[in-house]
CSV table of N, CA and C in Angstrom, one decimal:
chain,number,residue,atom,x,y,z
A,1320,UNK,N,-31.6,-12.8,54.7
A,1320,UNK,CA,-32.0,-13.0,53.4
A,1320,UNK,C,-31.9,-11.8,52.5
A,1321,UNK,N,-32.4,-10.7,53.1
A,1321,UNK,CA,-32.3,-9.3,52.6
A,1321,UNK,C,-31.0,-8.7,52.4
A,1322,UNK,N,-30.3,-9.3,52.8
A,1322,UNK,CA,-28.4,-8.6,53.3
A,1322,UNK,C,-27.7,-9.5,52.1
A,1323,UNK,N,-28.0,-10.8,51.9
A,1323,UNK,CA,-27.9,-12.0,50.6
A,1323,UNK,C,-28.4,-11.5,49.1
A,1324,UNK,N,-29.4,-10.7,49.2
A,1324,UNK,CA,-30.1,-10.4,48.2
A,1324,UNK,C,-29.3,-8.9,47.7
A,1325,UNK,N,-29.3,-7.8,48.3
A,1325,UNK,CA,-28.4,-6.7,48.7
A,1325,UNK,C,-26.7,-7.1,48.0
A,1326,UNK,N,-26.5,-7.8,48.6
A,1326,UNK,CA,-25.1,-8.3,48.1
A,1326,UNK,C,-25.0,-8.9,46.6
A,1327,UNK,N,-25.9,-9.7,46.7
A,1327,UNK,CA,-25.7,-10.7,45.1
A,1327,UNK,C,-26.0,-9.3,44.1
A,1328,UNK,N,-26.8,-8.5,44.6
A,1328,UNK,CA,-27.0,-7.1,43.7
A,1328,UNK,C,-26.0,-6.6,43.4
A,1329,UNK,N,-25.2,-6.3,44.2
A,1329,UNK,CA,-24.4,-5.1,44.4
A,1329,UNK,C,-23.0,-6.3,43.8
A,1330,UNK,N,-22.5,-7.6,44.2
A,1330,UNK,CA,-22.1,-8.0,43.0
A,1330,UNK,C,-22.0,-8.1,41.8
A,1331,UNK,N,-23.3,-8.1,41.4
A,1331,UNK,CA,-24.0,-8.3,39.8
A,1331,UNK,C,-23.2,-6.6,39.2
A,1332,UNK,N,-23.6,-5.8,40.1
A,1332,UNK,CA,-23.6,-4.5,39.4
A,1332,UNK,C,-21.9,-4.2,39.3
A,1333,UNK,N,-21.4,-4.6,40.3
A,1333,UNK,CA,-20.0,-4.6,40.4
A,1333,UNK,C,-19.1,-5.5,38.9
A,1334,UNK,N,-19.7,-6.6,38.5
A,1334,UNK,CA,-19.3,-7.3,37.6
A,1334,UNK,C,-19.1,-6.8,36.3
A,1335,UNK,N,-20.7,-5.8,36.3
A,1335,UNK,CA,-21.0,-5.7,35.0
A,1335,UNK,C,-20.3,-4.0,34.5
A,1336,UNK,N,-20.2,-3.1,35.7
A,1336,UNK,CA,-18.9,-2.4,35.2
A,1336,UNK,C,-17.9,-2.6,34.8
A,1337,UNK,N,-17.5,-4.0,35.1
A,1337,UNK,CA,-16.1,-4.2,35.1
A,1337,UNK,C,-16.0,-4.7,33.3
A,1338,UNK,N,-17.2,-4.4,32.9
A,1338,UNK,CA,-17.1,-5.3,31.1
A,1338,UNK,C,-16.2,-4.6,30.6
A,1339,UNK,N,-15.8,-5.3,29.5
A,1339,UNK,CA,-14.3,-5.0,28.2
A,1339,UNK,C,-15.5,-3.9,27.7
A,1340,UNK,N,-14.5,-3.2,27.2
A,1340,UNK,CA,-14.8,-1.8,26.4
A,1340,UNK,C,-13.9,-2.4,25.0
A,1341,UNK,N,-15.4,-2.1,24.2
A,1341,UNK,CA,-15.1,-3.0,22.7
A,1341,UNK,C,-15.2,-2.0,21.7
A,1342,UNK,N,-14.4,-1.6,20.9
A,1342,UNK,CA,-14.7,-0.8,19.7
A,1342,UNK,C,-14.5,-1.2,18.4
A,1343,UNK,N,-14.4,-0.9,17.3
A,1343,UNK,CA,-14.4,-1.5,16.1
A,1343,UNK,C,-13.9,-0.5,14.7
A,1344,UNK,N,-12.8,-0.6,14.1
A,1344,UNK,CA,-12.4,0.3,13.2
A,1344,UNK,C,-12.5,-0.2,11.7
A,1345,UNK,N,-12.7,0.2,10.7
A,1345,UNK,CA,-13.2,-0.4,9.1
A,1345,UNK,C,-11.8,-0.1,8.8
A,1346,UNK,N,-11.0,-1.6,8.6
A,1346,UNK,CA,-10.0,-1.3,8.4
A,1346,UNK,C,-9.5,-0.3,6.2
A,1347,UNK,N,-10.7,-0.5,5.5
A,1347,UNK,CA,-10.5,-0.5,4.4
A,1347,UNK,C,-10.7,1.3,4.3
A,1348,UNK,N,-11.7,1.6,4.8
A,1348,UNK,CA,-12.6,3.3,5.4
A,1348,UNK,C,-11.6,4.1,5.8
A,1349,UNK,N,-10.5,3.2,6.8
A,1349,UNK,CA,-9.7,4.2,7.7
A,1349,UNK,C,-8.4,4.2,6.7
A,1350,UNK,N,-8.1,3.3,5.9
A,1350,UNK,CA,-6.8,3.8,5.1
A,1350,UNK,C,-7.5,4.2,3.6
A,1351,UNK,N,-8.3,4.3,3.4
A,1351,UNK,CA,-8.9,4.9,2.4
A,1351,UNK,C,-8.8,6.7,2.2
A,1352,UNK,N,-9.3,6.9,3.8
A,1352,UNK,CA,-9.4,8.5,4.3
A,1352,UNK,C,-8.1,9.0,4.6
A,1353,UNK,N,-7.2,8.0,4.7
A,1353,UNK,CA,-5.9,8.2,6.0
A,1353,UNK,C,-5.0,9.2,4.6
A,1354,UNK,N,-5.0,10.3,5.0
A,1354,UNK,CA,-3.8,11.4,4.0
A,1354,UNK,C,-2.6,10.9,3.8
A,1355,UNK,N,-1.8,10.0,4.9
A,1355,UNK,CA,-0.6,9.8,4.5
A,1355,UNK,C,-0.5,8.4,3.3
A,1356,UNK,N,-1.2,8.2,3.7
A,1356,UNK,CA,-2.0,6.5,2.7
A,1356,UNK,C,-2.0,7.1,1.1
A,1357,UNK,N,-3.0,8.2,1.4
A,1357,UNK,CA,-3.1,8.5,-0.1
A,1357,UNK,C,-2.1,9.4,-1.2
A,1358,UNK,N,-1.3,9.9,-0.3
A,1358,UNK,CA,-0.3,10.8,-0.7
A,1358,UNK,C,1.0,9.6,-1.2
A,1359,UNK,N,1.3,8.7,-0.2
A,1359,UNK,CA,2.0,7.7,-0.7
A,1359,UNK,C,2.0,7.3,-2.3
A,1360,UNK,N,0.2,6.6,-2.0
A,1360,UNK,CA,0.1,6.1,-3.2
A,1360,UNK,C,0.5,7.5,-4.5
A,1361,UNK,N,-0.2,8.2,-4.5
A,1361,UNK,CA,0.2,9.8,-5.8
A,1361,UNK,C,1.8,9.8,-6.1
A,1362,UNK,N,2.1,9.5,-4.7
A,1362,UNK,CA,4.0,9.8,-5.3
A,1362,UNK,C,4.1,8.7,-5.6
A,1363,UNK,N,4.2,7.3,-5.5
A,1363,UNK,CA,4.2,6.0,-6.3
A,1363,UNK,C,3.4,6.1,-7.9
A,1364,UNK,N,2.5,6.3,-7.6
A,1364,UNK,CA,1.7,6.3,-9.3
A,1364,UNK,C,2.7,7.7,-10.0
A,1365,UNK,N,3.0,8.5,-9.2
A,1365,UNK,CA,3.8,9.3,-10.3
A,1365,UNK,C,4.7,9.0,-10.8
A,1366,UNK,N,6.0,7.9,-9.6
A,1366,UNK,CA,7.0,7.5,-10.5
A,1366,UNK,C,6.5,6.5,-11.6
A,1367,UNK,N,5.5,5.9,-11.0
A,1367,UNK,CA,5.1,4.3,-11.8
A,1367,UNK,C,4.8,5.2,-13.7
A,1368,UNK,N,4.3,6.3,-13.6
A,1368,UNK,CA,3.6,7.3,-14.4
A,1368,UNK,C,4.8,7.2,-15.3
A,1369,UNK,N,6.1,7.8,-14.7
A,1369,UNK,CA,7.2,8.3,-15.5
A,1369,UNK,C,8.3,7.3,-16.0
A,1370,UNK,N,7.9,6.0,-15.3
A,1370,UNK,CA,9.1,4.5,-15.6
A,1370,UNK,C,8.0,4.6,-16.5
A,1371,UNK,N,7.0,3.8,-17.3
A,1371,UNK,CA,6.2,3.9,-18.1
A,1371,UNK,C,6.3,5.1,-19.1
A,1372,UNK,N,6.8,6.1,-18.6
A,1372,UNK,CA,7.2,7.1,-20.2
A,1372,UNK,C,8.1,6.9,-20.4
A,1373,UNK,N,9.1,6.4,-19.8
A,1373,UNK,CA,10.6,5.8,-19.9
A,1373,UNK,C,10.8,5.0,-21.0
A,1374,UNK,N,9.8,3.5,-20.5
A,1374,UNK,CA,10.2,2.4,-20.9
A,1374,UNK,C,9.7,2.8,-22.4
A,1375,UNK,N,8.3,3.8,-22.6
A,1375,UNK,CA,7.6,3.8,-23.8
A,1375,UNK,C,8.6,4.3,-24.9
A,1376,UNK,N,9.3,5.2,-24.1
A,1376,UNK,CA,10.3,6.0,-25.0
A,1376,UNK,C,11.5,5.2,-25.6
A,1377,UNK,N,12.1,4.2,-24.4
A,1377,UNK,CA,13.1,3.5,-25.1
A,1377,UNK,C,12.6,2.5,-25.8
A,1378,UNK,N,11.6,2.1,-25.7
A,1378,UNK,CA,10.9,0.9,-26.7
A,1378,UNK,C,10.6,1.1,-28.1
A,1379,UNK,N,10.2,3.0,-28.0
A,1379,UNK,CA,9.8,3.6,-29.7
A,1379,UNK,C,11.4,3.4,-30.2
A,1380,UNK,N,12.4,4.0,-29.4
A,1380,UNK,CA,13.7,4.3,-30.2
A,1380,UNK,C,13.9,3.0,-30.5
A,1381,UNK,N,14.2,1.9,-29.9
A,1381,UNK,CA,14.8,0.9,-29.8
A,1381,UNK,C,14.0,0.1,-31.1
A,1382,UNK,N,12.4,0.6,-31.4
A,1382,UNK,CA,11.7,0.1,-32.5
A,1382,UNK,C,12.3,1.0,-33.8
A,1383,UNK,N,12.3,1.9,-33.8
A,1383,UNK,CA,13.0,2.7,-34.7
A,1383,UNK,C,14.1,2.1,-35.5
A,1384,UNK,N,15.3,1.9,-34.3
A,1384,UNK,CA,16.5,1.5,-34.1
A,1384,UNK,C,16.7,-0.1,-35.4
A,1385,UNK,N,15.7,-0.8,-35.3
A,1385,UNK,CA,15.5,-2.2,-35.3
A,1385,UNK,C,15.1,-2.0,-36.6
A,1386,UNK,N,14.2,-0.8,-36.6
A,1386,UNK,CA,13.4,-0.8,-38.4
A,1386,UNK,C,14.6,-0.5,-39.4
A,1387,UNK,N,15.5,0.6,-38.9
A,1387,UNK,CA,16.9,0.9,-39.8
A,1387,UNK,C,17.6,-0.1,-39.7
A,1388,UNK,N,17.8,-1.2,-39.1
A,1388,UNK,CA,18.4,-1.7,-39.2
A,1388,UNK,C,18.4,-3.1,-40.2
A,1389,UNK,N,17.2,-3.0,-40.5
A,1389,UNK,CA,16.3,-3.9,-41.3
A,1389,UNK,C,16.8,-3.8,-42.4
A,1390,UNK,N,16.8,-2.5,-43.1
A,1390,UNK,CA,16.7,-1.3,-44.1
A,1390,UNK,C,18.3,-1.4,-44.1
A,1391,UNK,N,18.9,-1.7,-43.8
A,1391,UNK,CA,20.7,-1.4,-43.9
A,1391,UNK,C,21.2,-2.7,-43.5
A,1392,UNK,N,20.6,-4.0,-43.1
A,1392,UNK,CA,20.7,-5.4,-43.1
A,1392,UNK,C,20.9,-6.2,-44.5
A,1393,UNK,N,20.0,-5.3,-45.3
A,1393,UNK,CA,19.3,-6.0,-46.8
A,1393,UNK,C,20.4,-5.9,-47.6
A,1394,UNK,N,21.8,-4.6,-47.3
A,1394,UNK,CA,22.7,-4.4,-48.0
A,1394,UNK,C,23.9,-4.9,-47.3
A,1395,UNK,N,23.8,-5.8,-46.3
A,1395,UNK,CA,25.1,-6.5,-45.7
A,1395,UNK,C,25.0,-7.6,-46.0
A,1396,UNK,N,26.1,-8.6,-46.2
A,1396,UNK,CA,26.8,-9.9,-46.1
A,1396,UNK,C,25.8,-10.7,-45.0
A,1397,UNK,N,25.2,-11.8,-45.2
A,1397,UNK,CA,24.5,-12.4,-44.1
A,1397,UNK,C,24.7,-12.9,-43.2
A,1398,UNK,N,25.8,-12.7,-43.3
A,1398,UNK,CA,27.1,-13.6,-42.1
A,1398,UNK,C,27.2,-12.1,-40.8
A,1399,UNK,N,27.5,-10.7,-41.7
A,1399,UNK,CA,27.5,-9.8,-40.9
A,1399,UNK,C,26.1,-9.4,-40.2
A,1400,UNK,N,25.3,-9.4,-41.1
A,1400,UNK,CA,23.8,-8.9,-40.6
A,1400,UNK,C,23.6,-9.7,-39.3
A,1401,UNK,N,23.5,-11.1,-39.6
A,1401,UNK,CA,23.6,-12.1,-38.7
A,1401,UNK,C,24.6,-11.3,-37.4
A,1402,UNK,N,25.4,-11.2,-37.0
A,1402,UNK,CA,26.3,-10.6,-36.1
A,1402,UNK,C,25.8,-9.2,-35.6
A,1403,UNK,N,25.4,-8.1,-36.5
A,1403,UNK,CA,24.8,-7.2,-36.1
A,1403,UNK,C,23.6,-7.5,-35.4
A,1404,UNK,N,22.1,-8.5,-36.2
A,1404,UNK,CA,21.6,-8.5,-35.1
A,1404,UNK,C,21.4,-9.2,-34.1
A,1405,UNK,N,22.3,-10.1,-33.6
A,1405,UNK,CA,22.5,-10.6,-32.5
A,1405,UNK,C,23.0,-9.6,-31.6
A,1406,UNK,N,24.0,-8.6,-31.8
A,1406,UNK,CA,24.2,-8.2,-30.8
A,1406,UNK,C,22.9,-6.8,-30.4
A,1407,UNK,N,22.2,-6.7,-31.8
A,1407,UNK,CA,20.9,-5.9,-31.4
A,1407,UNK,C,20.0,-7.0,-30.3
A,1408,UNK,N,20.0,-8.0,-30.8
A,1408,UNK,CA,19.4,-8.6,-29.1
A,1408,UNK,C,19.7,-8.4,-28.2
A,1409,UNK,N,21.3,-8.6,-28.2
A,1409,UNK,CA,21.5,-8.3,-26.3
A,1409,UNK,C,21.3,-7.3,-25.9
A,1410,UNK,N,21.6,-6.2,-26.8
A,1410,UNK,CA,21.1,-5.0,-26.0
A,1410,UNK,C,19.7,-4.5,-26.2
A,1411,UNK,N,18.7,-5.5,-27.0
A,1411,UNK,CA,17.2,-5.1,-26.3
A,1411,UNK,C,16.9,-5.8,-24.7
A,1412,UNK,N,17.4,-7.3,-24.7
A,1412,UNK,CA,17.3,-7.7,-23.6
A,1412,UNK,C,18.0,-7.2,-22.7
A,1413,UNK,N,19.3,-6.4,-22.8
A,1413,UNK,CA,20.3,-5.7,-21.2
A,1413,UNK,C,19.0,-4.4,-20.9
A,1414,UNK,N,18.3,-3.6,-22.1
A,1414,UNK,CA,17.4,-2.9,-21.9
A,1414,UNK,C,16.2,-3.1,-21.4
A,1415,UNK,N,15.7,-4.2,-21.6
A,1415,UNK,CA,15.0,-4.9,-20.8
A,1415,UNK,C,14.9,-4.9,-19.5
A,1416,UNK,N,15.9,-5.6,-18.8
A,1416,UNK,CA,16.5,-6.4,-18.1
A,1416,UNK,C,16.5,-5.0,-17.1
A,1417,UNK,N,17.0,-4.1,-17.3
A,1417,UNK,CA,16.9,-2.3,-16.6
A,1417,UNK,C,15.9,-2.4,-16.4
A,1418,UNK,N,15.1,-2.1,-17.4
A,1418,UNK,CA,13.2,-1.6,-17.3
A,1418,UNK,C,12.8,-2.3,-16.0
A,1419,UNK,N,13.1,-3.7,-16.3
A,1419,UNK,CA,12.7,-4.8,-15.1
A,1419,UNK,C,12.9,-4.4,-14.0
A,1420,UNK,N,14.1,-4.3,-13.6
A,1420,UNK,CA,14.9,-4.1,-12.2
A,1420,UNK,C,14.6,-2.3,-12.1
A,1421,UNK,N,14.5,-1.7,-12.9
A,1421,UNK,CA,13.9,-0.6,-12.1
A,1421,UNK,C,12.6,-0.5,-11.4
A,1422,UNK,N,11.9,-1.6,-12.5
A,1422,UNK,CA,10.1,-1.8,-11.7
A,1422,UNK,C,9.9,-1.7,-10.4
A,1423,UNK,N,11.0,-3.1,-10.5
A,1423,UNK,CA,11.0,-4.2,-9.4
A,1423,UNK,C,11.3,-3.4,-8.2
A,1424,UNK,N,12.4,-2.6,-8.6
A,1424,UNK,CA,13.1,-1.9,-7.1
A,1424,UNK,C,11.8,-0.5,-7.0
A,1425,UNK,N,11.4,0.2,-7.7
A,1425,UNK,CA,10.3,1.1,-7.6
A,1425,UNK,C,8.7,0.1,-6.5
A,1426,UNK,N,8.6,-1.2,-7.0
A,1426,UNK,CA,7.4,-1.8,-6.5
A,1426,UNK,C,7.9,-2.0,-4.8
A,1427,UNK,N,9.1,-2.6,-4.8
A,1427,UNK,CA,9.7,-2.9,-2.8
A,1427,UNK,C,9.7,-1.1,-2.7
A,1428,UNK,N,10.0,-0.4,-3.0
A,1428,UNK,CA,10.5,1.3,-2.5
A,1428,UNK,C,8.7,1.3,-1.8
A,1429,UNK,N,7.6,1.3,-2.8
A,1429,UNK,CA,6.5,1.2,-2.5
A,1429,UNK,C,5.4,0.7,-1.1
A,1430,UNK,N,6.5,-0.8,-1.2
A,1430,UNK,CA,6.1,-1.7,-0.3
A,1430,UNK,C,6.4,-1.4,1.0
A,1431,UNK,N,7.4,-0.8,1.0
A,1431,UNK,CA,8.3,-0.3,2.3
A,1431,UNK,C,7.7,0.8,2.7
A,1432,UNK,N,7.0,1.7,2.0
A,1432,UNK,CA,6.5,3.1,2.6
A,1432,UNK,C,5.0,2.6,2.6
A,1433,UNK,N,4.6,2.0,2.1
A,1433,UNK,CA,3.0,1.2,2.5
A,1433,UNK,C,3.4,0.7,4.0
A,1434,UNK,N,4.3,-0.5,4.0
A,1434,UNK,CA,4.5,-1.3,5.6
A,1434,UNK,C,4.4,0.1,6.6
A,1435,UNK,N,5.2,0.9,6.5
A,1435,UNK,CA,5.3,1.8,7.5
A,1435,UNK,C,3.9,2.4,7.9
A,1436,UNK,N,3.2,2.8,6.7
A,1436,UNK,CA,2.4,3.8,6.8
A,1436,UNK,C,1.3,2.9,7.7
A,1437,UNK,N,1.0,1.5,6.8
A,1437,UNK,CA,0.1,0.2,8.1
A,1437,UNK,C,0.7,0.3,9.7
A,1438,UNK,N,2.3,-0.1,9.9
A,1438,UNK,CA,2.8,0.2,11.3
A,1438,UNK,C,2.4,1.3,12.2
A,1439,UNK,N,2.6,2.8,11.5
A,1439,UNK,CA,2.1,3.5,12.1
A,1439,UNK,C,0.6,4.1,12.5
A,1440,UNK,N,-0.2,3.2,11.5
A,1440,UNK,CA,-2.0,3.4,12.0
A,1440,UNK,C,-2.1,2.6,13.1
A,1441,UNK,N,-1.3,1.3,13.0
A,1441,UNK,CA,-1.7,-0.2,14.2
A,1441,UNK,C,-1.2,1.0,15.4
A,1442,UNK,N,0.3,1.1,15.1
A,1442,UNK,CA,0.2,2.3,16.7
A,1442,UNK,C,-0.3,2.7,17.3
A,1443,UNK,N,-0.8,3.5,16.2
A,1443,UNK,CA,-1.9,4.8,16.7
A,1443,UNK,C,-3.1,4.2,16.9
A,1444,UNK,N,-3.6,3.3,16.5
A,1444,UNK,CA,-4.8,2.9,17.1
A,1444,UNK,C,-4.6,2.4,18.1
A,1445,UNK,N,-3.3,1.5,18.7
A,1445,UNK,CA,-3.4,0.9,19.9
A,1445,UNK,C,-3.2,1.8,21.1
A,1446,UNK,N,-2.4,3.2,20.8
A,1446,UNK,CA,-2.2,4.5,21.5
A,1446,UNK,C,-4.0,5.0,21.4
A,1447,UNK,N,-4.6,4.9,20.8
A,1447,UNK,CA,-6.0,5.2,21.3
A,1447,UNK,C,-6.4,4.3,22.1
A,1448,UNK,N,-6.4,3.4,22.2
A,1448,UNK,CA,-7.5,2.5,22.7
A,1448,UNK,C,-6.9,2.6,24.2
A,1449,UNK,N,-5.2,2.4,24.3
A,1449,UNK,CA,-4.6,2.4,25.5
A,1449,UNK,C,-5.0,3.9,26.2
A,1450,UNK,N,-5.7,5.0,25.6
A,1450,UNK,CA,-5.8,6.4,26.1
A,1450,UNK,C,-7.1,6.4,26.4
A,1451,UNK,N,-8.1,5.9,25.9
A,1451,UNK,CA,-9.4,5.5,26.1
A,1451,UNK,C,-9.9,4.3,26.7
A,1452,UNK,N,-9.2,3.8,27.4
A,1452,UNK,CA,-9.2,2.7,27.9
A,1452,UNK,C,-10.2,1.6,27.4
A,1453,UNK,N,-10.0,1.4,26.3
A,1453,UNK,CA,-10.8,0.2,25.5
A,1453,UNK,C,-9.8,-1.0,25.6
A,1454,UNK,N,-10.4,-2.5,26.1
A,1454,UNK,CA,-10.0,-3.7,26.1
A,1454,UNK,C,-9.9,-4.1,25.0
A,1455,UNK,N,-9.9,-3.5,23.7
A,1455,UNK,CA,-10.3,-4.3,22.4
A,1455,UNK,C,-10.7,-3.2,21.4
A,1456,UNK,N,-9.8,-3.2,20.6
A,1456,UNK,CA,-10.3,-2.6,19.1
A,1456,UNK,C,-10.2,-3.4,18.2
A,1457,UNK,N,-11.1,-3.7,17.3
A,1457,UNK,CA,-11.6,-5.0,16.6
A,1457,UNK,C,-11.3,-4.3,14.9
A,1458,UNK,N,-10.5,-5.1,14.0
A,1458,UNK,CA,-10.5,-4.3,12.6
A,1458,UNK,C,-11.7,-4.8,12.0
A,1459,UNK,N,-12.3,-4.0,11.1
A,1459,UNK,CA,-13.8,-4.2,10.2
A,1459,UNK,C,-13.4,-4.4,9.1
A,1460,UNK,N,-14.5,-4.3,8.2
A,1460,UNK,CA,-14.2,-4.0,6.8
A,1460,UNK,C,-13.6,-5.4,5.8
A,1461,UNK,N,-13.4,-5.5,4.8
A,1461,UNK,CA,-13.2,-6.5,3.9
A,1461,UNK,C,-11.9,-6.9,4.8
A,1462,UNK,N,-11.7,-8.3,4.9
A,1462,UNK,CA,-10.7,-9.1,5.4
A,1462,UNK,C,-10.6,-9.0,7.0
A,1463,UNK,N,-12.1,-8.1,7.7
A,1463,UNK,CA,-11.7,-7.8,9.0
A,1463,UNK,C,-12.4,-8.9,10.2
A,1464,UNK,N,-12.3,-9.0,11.5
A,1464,UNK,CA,-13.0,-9.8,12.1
A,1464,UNK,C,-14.3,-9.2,12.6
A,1465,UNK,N,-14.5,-8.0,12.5
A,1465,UNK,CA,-15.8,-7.7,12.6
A,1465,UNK,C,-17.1,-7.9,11.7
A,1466,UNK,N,-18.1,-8.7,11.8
A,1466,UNK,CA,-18.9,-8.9,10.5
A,1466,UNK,C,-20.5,-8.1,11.3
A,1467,UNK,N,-20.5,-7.8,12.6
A,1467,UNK,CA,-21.6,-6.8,12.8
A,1467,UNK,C,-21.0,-5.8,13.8
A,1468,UNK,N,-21.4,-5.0,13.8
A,1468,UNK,CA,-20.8,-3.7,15.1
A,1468,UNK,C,-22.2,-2.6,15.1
A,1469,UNK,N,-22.4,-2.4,16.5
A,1469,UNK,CA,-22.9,-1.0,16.2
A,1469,UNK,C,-22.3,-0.3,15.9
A,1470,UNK,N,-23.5,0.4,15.6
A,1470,UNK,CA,-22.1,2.4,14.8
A,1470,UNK,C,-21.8,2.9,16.5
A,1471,UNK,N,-22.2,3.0,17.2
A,1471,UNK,CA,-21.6,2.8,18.2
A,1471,UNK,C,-20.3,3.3,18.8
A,1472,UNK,N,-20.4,1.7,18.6
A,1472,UNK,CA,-19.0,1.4,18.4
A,1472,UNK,C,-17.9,1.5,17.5
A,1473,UNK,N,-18.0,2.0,16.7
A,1473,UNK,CA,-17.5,2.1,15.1
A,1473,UNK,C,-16.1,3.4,15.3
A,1474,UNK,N,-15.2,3.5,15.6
A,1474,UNK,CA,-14.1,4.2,15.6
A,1474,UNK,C,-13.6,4.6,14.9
A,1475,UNK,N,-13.9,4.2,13.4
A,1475,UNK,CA,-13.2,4.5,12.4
A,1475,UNK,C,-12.8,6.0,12.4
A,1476,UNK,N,-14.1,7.3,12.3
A,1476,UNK,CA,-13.8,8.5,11.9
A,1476,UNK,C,-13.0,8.9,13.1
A,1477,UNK,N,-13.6,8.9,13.8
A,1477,UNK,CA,-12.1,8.9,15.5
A,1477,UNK,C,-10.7,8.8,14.9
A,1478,UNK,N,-10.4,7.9,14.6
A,1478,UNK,CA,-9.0,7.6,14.4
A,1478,UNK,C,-8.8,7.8,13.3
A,1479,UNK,N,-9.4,8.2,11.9
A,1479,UNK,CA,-8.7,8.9,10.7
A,1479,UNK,C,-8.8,10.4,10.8
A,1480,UNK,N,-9.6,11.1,12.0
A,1480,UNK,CA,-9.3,12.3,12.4
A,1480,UNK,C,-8.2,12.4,12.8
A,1481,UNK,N,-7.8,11.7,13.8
A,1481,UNK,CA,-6.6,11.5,14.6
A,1481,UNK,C,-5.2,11.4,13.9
A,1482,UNK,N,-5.5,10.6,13.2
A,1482,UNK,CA,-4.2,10.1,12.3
A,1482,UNK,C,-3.9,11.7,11.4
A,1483,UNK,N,-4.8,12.0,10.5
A,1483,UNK,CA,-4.8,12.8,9.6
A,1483,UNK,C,-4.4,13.8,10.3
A,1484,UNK,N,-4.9,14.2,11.2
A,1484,UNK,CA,-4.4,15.3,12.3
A,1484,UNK,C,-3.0,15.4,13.2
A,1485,UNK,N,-2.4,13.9,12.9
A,1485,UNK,CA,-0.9,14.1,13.5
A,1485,UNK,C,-0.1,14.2,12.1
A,1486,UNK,N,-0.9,14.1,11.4
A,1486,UNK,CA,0.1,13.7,10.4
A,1486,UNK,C,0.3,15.1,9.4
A,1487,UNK,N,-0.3,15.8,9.4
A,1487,UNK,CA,-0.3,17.2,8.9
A,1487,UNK,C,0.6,18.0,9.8
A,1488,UNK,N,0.7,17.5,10.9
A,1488,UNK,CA,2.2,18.3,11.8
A,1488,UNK,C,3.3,18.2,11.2
């Protein structure tokens, strides 16, 4: 009975080493801190900064453009005026139509250096967890599956050391 007892012990204790190692990272905390995250965004707001001095600039001329033309309409044939500003429309809207498609292509340029920069945290967090032998790193934070964690467990500063620290190489 004592050799039964001995054993179911020495099972139990056997089992309970064997538990998943669980950790938990705030997914919002770690890209908030993450330097490559935020340097991204600075060079995006700068171009976003300078298509917006752009567009302001061609919008003043193009208003300018429109006011003289008002002013020097009054003294044409209405047949011609008519003609001139039609074709002042198309070329507000082809001007337009730029502004647009440079946004557009500025917002994907964006999107593509965000994806990457998410790709390479998921790596690197899974390259920790696989070096620390953790069964499980759980994302936190707004949109995350973690809704309690000990601090603990909490990996976040771990891995925005980490990250920030390869990424300065």
């Amino acid at each position: 009975m004592k050799k039964l007892a001995v054993a179911l012990t020495g099972l139990i204790l056997l089992v309970s080493c064997d538990q998943a190692k669980i950790g938990y990272v705030d997914n919002v905390k770690l890209m908030d801190a993450y330097q490559e995250k935020i340097d991204v965004e600075a060079k995006f707001k700068t171009k976003t900064d300078a298509l917006t001095k752009k567009r302001d600039s061609i919008s003043q001329a193009f208003q300018l453009e429109a006011q003289a033309f008002q002013a020097k309409a009054q003294k044409m044939s209405q047949k011609k005026a008519q003609e001139e500003y039609g074709l002042m429309q198309q070329r507000g809207q082809f001007i337009g139509q730029q502004l647009q498609q440079e946004e557009q292509s500025l917002i994907a340029a964006g999107q593509v250096e965000m994806d990457s920069v998410v790709s390479k945290v998921k790596n690197e967090i899974k390259a920790y967890g696989e070096a620390n032998k953790f069964t499980y790193i759980l994302g936190g934070g707004d949109g995350g599956s973690v809704l309690y964690g000990q601090e603990v467990n909490d990996l976040t500063d771990e891995v925005v050391k980490l990250l920030n620290d390869k990424y300065k190489q």
